[in-house]
Amino acid sequence: GIRSWLFELAGQRVLARIRNIVFVAIVKQDIKFFDVSRTGELTSRISSDTSKIQDAVTVDLSMMSRYTLQIIGSIIFM
């Protein structure tokens, strides 16, 4: 449970940093950029992409560390 909670916390922090960096980059664009790209499309894209990154950081890394420790423990036990 602690491992899962720590990875979730780390994932939330990474996700907040990524959203902040992307938002600042979008705000710095010229007005022409917003004429071509719709704002709703941009926010939807940011939301979906960052949620995929969050899943990769939290769930995938957590499971990888769990299985790695299980393999090491099994080898030591044998």
Short mmCIF file of C-alpha atoms in Angstrom, two decimals:
data_model
loop_
_atom_site.label_atom_id
_atom_site.label_comp_id
_atom_site.label_asym_id
_atom_site.label_seq_id
_atom_site.Cartn_x
_atom_site.Cartn_y
_atom_site.Cartn_z
CA GLY A 1 0.00 0.00 0.00
CA ILE A 2 2.81 2.40 0.84
CA ARG A 3 4.56 1.67 -2.46
CA SER A 4 1.39 2.38 -4.38
CA TRP A 5 0.75 5.58 -2.42
CA LEU A 6 4.31 6.84 -2.98
CA PHE A 7 4.14 6.20 -6.71
CA GLU A 8 0.74 7.91 -6.89
CA LEU A 9 2.14 10.93 -5.05
CA ALA A 10 5.17 11.08 -7.33
CA GLY A 11 2.94 10.73 -10.38
CA GLN A 12 0.73 13.61 -9.28
CA ARG A 13 3.76 15.84 -8.77
CA VAL A 14 5.26 14.95 -12.14
CA LEU A 15 1.90 15.49 -13.80
CA ALA A 16 1.50 18.93 -12.20
CA ARG A 17 4.95 19.97 -13.42
CA ILE A 18 4.26 18.73 -16.96
CA ARG A 19 0.90 20.54 -17.10
CA ASN A 20 2.52 23.72 -15.87
CA ILE A 21 5.32 23.53 -18.46
CA VAL A 22 2.88 22.81 -21.30
CA PHE A 23 0.50 25.57 -20.20
CA VAL A 24 3.32 28.14 -20.08
CA ALA A 25 4.50 27.03 -23.52
CA ILE A 26 0.99 27.40 -24.96
CA VAL A 27 0.44 30.81 -23.39
CA LYS A 28 3.69 32.10 -24.94
CA GLN A 29 2.45 31.30 -28.48
CA ASP A 30 1.55 34.03 -30.97
CA ILE A 31 -2.05 34.96 -31.63
CA LYS A 32 -1.79 33.23 -35.02
CA PHE A 33 -1.36 29.93 -33.23
CA PHE A 34 -4.74 30.32 -31.56
CA ASP A 35 -6.37 31.24 -34.86
CA VAL A 36 -5.32 27.86 -36.26
CA SER A 37 -5.77 25.74 -33.13
CA ARG A 38 -8.96 25.78 -31.12
CA THR A 39 -8.57 26.29 -27.37
CA GLY A 40 -10.93 23.47 -26.44
CA GLU A 41 -8.95 21.09 -28.61
CA LEU A 42 -5.72 22.13 -26.89
CA THR A 43 -7.09 21.65 -23.38
CA SER A 44 -8.59 18.30 -24.31
CA ARG A 45 -5.29 17.18 -25.77
CA ILE A 46 -3.36 18.31 -22.69
CA SER A 47 -5.76 16.44 -20.44
CA SER A 48 -5.66 13.17 -22.36
CA ASP A 49 -1.90 13.19 -22.93
CA THR A 50 -1.04 13.99 -19.34
CA SER A 51 -3.38 11.27 -18.04
CA LYS A 52 -1.53 8.73 -20.19
CA ILE A 53 1.77 9.99 -18.78
CA GLN A 54 0.37 9.74 -15.26
CA ASP A 55 -0.63 6.12 -15.83
CA ALA A 56 2.84 5.32 -17.13
CA VAL A 57 4.52 6.99 -14.16
CA THR A 58 2.29 5.62 -11.43
CA VAL A 59 0.93 2.23 -12.43
CA ASP A 60 3.59 0.95 -14.81
CA LEU A 61 6.60 1.96 -12.72
CA SER A 62 4.94 0.71 -9.56
CA MET A 63 4.26 -2.70 -11.08
CA MET A 64 7.76 -2.85 -12.55
CA SER A 65 9.33 -2.21 -9.16
CA ARG A 66 7.04 -4.79 -7.54
CA TYR A 67 7.89 -7.50 -10.04
CA THR A 68 11.59 -6.69 -9.90
CA LEU A 69 11.60 -7.07 -6.13
CA GLN A 70 9.65 -10.32 -6.42
CA ILE A 71 12.18 -11.71 -8.92
CA ILE A 72 15.11 -10.70 -6.72
CA GLY A 73 13.39 -12.18 -3.65
CA SER A 74 12.64 -15.42 -5.50
CA ILE A 75 16.24 -15.76 -6.67
CA ILE A 76 17.53 -15.14 -3.14
CA PHE A 77 15.03 -17.64 -1.73
CA MET A 78 16.10 -20.33 -4.21
#
